[in-house]
Structure formats: structure tokens, C-alpha cells
XYZ file of N, CA and C in Angstrom:
753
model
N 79.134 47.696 -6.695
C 78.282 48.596 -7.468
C 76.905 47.979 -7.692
N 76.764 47.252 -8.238
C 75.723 45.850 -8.241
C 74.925 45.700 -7.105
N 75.208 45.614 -5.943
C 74.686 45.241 -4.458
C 74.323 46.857 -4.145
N 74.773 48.007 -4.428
C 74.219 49.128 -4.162
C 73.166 49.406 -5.063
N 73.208 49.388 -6.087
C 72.047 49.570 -6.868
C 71.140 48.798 -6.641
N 70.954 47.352 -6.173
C 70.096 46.355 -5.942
C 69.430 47.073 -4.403
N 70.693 47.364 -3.559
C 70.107 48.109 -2.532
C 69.148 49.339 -2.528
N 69.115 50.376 -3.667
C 68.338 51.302 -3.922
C 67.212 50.785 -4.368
N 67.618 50.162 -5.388
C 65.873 49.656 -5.753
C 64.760 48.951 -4.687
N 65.249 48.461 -4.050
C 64.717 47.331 -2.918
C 64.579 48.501 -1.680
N 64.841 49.570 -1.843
C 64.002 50.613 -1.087
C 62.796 51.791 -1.168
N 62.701 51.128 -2.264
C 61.860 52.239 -2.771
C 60.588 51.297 -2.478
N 59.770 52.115 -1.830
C 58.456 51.149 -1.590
C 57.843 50.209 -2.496
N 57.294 50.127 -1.845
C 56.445 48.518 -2.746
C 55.630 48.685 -4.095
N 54.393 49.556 -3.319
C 53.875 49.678 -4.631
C 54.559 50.778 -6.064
N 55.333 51.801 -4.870
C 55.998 52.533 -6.719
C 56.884 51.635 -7.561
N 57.421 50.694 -6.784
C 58.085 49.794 -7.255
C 57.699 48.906 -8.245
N 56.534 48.341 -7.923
C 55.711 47.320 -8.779
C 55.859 48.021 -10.309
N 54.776 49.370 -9.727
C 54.260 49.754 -11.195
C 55.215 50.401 -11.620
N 56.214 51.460 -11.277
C 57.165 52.193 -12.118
C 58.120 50.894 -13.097
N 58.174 49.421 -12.532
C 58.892 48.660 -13.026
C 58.025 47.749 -14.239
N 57.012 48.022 -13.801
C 56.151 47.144 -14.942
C 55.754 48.138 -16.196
N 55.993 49.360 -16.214
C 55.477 50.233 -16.882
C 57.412 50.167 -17.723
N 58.493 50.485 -17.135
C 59.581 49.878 -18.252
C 59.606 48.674 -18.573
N 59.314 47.910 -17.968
C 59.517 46.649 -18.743
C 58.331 46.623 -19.940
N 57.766 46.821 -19.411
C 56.479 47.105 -20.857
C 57.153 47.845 -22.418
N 57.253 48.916 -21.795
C 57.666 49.831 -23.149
C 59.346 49.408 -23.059
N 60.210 48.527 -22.706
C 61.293 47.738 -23.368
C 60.827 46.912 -23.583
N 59.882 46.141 -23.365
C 59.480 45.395 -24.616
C 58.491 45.221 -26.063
N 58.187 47.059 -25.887
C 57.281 47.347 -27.060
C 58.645 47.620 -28.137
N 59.484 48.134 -27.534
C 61.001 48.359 -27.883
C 61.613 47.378 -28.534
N 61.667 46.403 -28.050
C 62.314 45.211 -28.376
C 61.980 44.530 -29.195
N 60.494 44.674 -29.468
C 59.114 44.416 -30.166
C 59.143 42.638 -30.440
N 59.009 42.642 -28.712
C 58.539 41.253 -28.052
C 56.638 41.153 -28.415
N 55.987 42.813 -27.958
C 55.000 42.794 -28.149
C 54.530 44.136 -28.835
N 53.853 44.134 -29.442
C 53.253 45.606 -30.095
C 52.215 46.580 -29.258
N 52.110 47.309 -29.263
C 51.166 48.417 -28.530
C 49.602 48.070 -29.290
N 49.332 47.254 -29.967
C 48.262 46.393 -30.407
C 47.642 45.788 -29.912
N 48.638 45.194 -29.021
C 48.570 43.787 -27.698
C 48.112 44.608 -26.475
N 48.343 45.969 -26.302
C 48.376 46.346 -25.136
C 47.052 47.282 -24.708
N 46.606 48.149 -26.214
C 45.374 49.215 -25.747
C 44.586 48.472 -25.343
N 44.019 49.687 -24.542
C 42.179 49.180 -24.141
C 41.488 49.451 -25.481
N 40.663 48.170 -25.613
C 39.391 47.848 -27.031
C 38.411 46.927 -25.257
N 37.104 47.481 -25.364
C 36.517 47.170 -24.721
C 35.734 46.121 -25.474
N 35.832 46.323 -26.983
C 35.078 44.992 -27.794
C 35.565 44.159 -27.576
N 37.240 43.735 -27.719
C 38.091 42.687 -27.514
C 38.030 42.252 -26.042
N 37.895 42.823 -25.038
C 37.498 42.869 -23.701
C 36.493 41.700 -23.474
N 35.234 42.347 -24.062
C 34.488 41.237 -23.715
C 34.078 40.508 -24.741
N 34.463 40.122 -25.734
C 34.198 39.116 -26.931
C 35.448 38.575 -27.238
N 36.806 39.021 -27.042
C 37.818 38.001 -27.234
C 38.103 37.613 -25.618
N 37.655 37.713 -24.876
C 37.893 37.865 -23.162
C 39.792 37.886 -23.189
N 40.101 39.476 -23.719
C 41.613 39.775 -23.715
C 41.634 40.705 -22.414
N 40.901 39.857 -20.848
C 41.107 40.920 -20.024
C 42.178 41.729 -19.764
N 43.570 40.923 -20.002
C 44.827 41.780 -20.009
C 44.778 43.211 -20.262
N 44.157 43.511 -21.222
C 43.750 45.086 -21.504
C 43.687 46.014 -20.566
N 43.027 45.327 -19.527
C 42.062 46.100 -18.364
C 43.524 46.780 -17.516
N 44.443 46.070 -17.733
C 45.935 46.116 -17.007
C 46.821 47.262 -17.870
N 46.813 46.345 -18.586
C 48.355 47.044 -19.524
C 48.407 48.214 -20.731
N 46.366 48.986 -20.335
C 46.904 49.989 -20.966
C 47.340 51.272 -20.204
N 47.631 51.106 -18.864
C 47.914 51.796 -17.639
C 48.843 51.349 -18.121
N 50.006 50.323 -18.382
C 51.589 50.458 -18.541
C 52.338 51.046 -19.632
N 52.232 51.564 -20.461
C 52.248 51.538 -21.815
C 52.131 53.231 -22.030
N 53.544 54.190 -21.992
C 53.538 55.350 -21.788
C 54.288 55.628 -23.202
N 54.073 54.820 -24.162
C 54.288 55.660 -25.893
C 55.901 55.249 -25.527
N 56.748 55.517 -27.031
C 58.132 54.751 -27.039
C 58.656 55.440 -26.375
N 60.089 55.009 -26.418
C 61.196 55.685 -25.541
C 61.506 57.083 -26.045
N 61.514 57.875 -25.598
C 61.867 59.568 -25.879
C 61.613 60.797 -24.907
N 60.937 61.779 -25.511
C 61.249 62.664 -23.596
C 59.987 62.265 -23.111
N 58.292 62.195 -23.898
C 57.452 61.703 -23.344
C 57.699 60.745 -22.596
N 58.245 59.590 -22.634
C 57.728 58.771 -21.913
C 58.775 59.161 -20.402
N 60.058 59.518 -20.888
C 61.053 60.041 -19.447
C 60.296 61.415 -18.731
N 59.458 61.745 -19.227
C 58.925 63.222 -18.255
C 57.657 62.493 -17.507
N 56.882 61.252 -17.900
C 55.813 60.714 -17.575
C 56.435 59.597 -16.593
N 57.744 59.350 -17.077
C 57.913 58.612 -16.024
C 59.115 59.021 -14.687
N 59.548 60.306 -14.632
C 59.538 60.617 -13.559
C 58.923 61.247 -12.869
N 57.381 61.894 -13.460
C 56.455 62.480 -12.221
C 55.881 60.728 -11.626
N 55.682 59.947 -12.509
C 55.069 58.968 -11.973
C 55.887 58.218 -11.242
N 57.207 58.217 -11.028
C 57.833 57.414 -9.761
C 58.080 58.529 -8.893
N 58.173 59.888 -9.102
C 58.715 61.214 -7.664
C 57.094 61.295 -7.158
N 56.251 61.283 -7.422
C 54.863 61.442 -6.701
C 54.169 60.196 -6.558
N 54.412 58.998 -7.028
C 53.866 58.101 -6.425
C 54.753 57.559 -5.173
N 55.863 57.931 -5.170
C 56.438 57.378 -4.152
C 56.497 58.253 -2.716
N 56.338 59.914 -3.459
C 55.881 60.510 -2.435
C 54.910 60.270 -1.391
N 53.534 59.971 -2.238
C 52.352 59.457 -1.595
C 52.430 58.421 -0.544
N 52.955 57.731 -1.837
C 53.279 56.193 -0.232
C 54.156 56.530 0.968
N 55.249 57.218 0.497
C 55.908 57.224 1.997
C 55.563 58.900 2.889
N 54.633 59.198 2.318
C 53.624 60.621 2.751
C 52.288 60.331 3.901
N 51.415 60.613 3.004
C 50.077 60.454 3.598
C 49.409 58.811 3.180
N 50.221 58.103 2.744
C 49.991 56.943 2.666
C 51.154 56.037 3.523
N 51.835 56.338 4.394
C 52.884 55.852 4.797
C 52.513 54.768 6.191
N 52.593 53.477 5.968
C 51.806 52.271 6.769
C 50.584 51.779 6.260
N 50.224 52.306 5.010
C 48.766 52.035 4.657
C 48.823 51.878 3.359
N 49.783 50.802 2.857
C 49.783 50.108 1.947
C 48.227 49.566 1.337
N 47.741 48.838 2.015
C 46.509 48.755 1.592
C 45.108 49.637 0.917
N 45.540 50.914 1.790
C 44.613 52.100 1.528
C 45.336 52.430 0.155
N 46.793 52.424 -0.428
C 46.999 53.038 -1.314
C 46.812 51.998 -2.843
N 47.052 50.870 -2.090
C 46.408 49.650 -3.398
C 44.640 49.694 -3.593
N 44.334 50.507 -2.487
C 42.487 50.385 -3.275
C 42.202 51.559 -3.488
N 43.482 52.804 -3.277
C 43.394 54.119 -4.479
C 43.325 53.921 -5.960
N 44.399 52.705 -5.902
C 45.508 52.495 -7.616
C 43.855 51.689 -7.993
N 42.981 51.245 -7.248
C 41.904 49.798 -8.193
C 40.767 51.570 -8.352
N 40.897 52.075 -7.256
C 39.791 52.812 -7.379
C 39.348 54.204 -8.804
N 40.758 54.372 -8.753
C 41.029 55.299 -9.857
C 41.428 54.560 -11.269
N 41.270 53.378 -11.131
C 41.375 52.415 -12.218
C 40.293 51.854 -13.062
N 39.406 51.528 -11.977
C 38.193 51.225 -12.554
C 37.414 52.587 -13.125
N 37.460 53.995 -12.508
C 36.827 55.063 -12.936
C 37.218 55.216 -14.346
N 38.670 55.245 -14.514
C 39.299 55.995 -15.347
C 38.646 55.229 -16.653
N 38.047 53.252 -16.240
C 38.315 52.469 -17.577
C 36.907 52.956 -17.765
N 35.766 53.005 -16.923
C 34.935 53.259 -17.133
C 34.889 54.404 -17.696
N 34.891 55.885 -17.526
C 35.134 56.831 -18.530
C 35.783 56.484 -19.910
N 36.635 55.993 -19.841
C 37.362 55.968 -21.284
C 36.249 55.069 -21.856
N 35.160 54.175 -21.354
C 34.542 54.031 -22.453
C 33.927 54.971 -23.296
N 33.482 55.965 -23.030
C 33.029 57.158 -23.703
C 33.729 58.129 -23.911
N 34.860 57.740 -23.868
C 35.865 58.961 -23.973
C 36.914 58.546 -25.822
N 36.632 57.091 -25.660
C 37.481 56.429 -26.729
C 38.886 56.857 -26.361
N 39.491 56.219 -25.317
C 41.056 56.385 -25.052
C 41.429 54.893 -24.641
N 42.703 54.805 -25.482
C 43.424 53.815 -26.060
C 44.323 53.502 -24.503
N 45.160 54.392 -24.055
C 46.107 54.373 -22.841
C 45.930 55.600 -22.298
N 45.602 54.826 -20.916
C 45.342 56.014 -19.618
C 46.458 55.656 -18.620
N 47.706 55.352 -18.805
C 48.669 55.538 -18.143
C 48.890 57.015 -17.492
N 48.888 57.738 -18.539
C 49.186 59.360 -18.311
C 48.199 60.045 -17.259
N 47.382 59.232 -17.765
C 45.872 60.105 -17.111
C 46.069 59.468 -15.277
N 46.646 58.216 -14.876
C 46.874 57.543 -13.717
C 47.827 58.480 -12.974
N 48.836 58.917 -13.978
C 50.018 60.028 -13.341
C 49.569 60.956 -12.462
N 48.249 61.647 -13.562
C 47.708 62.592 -13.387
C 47.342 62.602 -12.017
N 46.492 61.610 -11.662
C 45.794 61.868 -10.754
C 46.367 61.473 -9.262
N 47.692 61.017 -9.891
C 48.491 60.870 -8.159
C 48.974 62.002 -8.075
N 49.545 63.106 -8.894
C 49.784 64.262 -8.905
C 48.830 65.137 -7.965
N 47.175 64.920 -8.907
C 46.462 65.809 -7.930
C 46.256 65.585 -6.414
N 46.270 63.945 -6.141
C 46.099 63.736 -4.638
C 47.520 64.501 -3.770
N 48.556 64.180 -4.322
C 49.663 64.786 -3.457
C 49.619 66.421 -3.760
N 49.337 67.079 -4.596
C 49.190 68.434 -4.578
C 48.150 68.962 -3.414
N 46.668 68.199 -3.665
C 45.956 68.650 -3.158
C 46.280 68.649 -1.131
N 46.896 67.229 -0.700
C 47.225 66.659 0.487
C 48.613 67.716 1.001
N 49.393 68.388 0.114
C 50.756 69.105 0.515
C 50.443 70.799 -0.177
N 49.284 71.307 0.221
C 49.061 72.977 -0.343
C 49.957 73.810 -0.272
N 50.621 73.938 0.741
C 51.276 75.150 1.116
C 52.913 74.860 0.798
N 52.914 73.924 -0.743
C 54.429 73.272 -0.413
C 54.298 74.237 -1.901
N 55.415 75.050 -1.860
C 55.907 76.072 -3.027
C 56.960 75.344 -4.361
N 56.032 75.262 -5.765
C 56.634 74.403 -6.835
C 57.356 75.492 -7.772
N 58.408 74.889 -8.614
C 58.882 75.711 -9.484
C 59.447 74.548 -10.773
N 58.947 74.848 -12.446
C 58.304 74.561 -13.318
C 59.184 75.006 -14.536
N 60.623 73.947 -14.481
C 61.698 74.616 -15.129
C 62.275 75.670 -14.865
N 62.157 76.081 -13.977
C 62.949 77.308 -13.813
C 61.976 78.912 -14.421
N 60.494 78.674 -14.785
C 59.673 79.536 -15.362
C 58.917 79.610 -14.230
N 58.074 79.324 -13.932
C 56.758 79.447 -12.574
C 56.952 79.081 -11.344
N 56.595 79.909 -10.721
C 56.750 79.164 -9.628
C 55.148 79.671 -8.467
N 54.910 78.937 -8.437
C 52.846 78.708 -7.389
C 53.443 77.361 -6.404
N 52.041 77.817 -5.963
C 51.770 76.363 -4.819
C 51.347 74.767 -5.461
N 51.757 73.938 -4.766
C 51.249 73.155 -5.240
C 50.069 72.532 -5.516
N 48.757 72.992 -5.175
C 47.440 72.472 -5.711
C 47.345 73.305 -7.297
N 48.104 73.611 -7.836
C 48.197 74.377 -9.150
C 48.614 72.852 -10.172
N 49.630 72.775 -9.650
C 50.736 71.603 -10.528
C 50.036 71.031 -11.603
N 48.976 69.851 -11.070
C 47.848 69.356 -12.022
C 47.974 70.738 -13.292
N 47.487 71.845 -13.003
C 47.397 72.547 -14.119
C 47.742 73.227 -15.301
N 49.635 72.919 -14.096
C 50.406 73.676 -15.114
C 50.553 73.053 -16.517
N 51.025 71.254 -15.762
C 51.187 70.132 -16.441
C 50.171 70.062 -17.633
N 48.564 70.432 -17.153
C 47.819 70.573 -18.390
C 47.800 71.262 -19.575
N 48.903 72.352 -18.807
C 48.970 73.880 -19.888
C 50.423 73.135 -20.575
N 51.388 72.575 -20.069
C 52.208 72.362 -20.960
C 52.030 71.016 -22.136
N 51.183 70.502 -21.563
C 50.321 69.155 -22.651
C 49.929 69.945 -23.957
N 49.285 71.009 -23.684
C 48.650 71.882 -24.629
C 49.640 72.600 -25.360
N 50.418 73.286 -24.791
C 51.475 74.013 -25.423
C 52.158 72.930 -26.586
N 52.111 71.523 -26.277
C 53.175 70.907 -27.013
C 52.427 70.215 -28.315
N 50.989 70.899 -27.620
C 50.107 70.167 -29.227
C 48.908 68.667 -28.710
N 49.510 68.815 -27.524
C 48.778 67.404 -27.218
C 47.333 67.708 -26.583
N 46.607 66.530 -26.885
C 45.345 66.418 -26.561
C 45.238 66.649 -24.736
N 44.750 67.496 -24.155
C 43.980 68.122 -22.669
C 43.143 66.534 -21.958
N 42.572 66.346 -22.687
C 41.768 65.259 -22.411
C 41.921 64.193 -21.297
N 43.116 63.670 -21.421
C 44.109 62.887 -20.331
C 44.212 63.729 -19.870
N 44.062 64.465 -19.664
C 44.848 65.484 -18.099
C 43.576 65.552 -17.426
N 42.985 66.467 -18.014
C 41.485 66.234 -17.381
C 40.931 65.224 -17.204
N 40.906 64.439 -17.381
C 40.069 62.841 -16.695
C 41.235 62.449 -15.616
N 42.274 62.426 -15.403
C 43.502 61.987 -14.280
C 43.031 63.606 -13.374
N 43.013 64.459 -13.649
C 42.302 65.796 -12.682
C 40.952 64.896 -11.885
N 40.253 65.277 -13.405
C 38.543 64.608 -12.506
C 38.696 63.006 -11.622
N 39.267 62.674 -11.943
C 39.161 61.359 -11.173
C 40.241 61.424 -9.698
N 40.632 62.164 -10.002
C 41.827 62.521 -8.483
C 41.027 63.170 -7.819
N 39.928 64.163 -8.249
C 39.389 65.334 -7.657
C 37.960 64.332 -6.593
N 37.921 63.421 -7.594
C 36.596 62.536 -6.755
C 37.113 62.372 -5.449
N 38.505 61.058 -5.993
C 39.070 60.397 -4.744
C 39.442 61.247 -3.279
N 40.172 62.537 -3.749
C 40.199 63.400 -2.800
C 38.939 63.899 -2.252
N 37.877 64.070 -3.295
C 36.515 64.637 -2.033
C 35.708 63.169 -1.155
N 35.622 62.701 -1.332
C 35.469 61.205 -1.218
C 35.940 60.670 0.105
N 37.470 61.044 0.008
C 38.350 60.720 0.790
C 38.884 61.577 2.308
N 38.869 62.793 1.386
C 39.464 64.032 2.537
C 38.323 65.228 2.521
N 37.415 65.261 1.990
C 36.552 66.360 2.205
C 35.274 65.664 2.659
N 34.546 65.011 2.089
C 33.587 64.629 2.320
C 33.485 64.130 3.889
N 34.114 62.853 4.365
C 34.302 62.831 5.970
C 34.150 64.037 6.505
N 34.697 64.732 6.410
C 35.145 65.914 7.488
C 33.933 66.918 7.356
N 32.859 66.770 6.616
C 31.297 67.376 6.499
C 30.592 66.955 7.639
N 29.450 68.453 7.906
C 28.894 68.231 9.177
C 28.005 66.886 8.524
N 27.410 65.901 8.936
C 27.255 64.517 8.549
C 27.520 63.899 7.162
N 28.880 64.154 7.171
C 29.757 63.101 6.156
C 29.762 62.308 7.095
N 30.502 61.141 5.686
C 30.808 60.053 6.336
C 32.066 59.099 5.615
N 32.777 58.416 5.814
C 33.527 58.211 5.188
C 33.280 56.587 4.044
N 33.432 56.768 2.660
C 32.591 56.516 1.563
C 33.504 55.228 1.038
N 34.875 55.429 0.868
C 36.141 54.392 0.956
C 36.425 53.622 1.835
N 36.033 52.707 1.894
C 36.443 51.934 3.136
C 36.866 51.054 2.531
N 38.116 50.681 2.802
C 39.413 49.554 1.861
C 39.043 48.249 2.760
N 38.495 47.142 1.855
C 38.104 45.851 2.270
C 39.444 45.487 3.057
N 38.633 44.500 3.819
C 39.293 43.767 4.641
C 40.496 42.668 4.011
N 39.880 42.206 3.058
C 40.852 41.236 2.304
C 42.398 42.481 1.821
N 42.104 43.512 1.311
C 43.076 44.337 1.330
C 44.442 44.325 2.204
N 43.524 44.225 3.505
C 44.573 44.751 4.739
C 45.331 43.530 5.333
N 44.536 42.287 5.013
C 45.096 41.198 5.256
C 46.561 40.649 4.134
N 46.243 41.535 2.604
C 47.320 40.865 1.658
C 48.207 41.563 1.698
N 48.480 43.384 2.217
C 48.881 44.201 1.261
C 49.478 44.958 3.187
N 49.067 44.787 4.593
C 49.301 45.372 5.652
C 49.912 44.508 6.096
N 50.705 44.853 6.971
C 52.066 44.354 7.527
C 51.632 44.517 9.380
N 50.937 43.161 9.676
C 50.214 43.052 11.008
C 51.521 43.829 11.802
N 50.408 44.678 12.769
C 50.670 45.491 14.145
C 51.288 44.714 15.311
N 52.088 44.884 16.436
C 52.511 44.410 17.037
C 51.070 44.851 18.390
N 50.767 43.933 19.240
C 49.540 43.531 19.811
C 50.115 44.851 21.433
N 49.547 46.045 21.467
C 50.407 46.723 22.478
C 49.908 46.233 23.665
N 49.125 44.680 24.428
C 48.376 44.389 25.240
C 49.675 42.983 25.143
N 50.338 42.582 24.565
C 50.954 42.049 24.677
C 51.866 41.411 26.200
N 52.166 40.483 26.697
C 52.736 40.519 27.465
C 54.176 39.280 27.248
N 55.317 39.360 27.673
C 56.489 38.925 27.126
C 56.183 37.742 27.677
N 56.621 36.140 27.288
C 56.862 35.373 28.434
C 57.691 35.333 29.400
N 58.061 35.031 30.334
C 59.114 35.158 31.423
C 60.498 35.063 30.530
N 60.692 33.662 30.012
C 62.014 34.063 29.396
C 62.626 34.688 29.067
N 61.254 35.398 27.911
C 61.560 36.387 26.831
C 62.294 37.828 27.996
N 62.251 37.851 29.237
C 62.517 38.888 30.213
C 63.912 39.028 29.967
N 64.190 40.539 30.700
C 65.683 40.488 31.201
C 65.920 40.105 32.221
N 67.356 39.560 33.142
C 67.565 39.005 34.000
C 67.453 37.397 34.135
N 66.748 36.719 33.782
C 66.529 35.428 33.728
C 67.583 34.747 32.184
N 67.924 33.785 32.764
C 69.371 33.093 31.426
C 68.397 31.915 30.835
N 68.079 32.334 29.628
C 67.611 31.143 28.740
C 67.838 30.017 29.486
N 69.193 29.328 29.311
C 69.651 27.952 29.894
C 69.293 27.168 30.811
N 68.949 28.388 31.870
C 68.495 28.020 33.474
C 69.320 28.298 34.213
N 70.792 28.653 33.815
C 72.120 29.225 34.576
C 71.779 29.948 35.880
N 70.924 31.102 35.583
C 70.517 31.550 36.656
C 69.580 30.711 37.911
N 69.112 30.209 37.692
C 68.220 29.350 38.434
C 69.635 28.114 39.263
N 70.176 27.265 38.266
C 71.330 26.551 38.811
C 72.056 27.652 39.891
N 72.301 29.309 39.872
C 73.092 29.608 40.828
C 72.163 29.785 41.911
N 70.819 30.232 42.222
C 70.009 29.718 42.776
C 70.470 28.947 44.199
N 70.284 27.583 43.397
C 70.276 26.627 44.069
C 71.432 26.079 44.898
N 72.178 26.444 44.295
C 73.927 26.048 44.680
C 73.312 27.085 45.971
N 72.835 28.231 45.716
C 73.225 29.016 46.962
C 71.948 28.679 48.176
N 71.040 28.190 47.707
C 70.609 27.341 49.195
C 70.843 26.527 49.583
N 72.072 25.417 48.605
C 72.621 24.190 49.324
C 73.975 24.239 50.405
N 74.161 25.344 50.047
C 75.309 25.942 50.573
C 75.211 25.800 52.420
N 75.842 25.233 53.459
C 75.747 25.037 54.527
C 76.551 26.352 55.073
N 76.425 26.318 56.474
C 76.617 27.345 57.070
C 77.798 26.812 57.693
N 79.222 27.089 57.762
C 80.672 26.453 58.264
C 80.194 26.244 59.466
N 79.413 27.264 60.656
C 79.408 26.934 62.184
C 78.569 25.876 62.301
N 77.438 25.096 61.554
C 76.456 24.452 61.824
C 77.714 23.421 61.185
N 78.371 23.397 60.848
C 79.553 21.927 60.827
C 80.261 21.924 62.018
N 81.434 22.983 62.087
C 81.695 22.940 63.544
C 80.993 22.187 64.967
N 79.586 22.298 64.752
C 79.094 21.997 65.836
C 78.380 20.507 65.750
């Protein structure tokens, strides 16, 4: 039982893996109250006058205590981030680690003027909109009440934030900041002189890509079929040109 469950987890790609796991361990240990949600918001004063860069991190982990919020936030954020990766991000690990910095740095930068404490939600958000926007014609249904296409989703999700009393705000900044990356990314290129604006550093592809096999490649002989590692083949070889001819004894 143990070795299967270890087996599921250890398949789920890399990066949903990282963060869906750092985001429970976080809030079990706001739980546990190893650390307080004190320790964890973004304060951009403490940022740069206590240099508590940690901030810059862990208020992306930190999805409020255990209850249905944080279980409804955290299964769109492991069913669509993992979509992505093994979707339109699938071999391009790298491209999808300088989505997660790219929509990271926007989001912290807005929240300075936005005064928001944790943009975890708002991060959800906006992997939501990239896979909505990347899968249009894929037909969603919304408890068993709605059912639209998926470049809607982002919205419904906003309408039920609202319905429950909660602040729009996070939704809309995880919208606007998905909406960049996608024009940025998938619209803009494809303009009569676009150009493409993301270009995921090189150091990226070297930490985070899993080198190509060289298709110019050529095997060494060994590495062939027909030929015996050992030399076996070669030894029968030889036996068979030492081999005399019975009449050239005879004679």
C-alpha cells in the first residue's frame, strides 16, 4: 500500500509536485503552529528593512487554514497545474518554471499597490486562465449548475468568490496576470510583426530540461547488433580461416 502511494506521488510531474507539496506542508504547519501566518505574509517593509526575503516565497504557499477554502484551492491548483505541465507544457519544464517566476514577480509587484497579504489564490488563478485559454473548445460543468466552454472558467470561479462574500480582487489580478502571459506568449508572436517577448534563459534549460538525445548521433561499432561485446564473434572468425582444407593434407 505504501510503495503504491509512493508510486503515485512520484508521478505526478515535477513542478505540480514541488508546489502542491510545499503549499500542505505549509498550512500543516500553520496547523501545527510550528509557524504563524505572521511569518508567512508579504510586508514589503519587512522585505526590505528586515531583509525577511522568505516572504517573496511563502506568501504564494499559504492558502488560509484547513477547511473547504483551502481543499477547493487546492484541488484546482494541483488538477490544472498538472494539466498544464503534462499539456501544452509537456517537455518544457523549463518554459513552465519561468511561467511560475514570471507570474510571480507580476503578481508581487502589483500587490504592492494592491495591499495583499497572500497571492496564492491569485497564482491558481492564473494557471486556470492559461489552460482555459490554451483548451477553448473543451466543454466545463460547475457542480452540476453550468455548464460553458472553458475560456469562461476564470469567471465563473470569480462569480462564485463573490457569491460567498469574498473579495473579487484575487481573482482579478490571477485573470490579469494570466491574460498578459497568454498575450505575450500565444498571441502576440503570432502578429503580423510580433515577436516572441518570453524567451526562458538559458540557465533555465540547462537546470530544469532533461538534455535531447543528439539525432546526428552515430552508435559505436560495439554498441551495433551482430557483433559480441567479448570478441566471440571475431574468435569464430578466425578459427574459420585457420581451418585447412582435408585435400591440401591428403596431398
Amino acid at each position: 500500500m505504501a510503495n503504491s502511494v509512493t508510486q503515485e506521488y512520484m508521478q505526478i510531474p515535477a513542478v505540480t509536485r514541488a508546489y502542491t507539496t510545499a503549499c500542505v506542508l505549509t498550512t500543516a504547519a500553520v496547523q501545527l503552529e510550528f509557524i504563524t501566518p505572521f511569518q508567512l505574509y508579504f510586508n514589503p517593509d519587512l522585505i526590505l528593512k528586515k531583509y525577511q526575503i522568505w516572504r517573496l516565497i511563502t506568501n504564494f504557499l499559504f492558502f488560509g487554514p484547513l477547511g473547504f477554502s483551502f481543499l477547493f484551492n487546492m484541488i484546482f491548483l494541483y488538477r490544472y497545474c498538472r494539466m498544464l505541465e503534462e499539456g501544452s507544457f509537456r517537455g518544457r519544464t523549463a518554459d513552465f518554471v519561468y511561467m511560475f517566476l514570471f507570474g510571480g514577480v507580476l503578481m508581487t509587484l502589483f500587490g504592492l499597490f494592491a495591499n495583499l497579504f497572500f497571492l496564492g489564490q491569485a497564482f491558481t488563478i492564473m494557471l486556470v486562465y492559461v489552460w482555459s485559454r490554451r483548451n477553448p473548445y473543451i466543454r466545463m460543468n460547475f457542480f452540476g449548475l453550468l455548464n460553458f466552454q472553458a475560456p469562461f472558467l476564470p469567471w465563473v470561479l470569480m462569480g462564485f468568490s463573490l457569491l460567498l462574500g469574498n473579495s473579487i480582487v484575487i481573482d482579478l489580478l490571477g485573470i490579469g496576470v494570466g491574460h498578459i502571459y497568454y498575450f505575450l506568449e500565444d498571441v502576440f508572436p503570432n502578429q503580423p510583426g510580433g515577436r516572441k517577448l518570453l524567451a526562458t534563459p538559458g540557465i533555465f534549460r540547462v537546470l530544469f530540461d532533461t538534455p535531447q538525445e543528439d539525432p546526428s548521433y552515430a552508435p559505436l561499432p560495439e554498441d551495433q547488433s551482430g557483433i559480441s561485446w567479448n570478441g566471440q564473434g571475431v574468435e569464430d572468425t578466425g578459427q574459420g580461416q585457420n581451418e585447412e582444407d582435408p585435400e591440401r593434407e591428403d596431398n
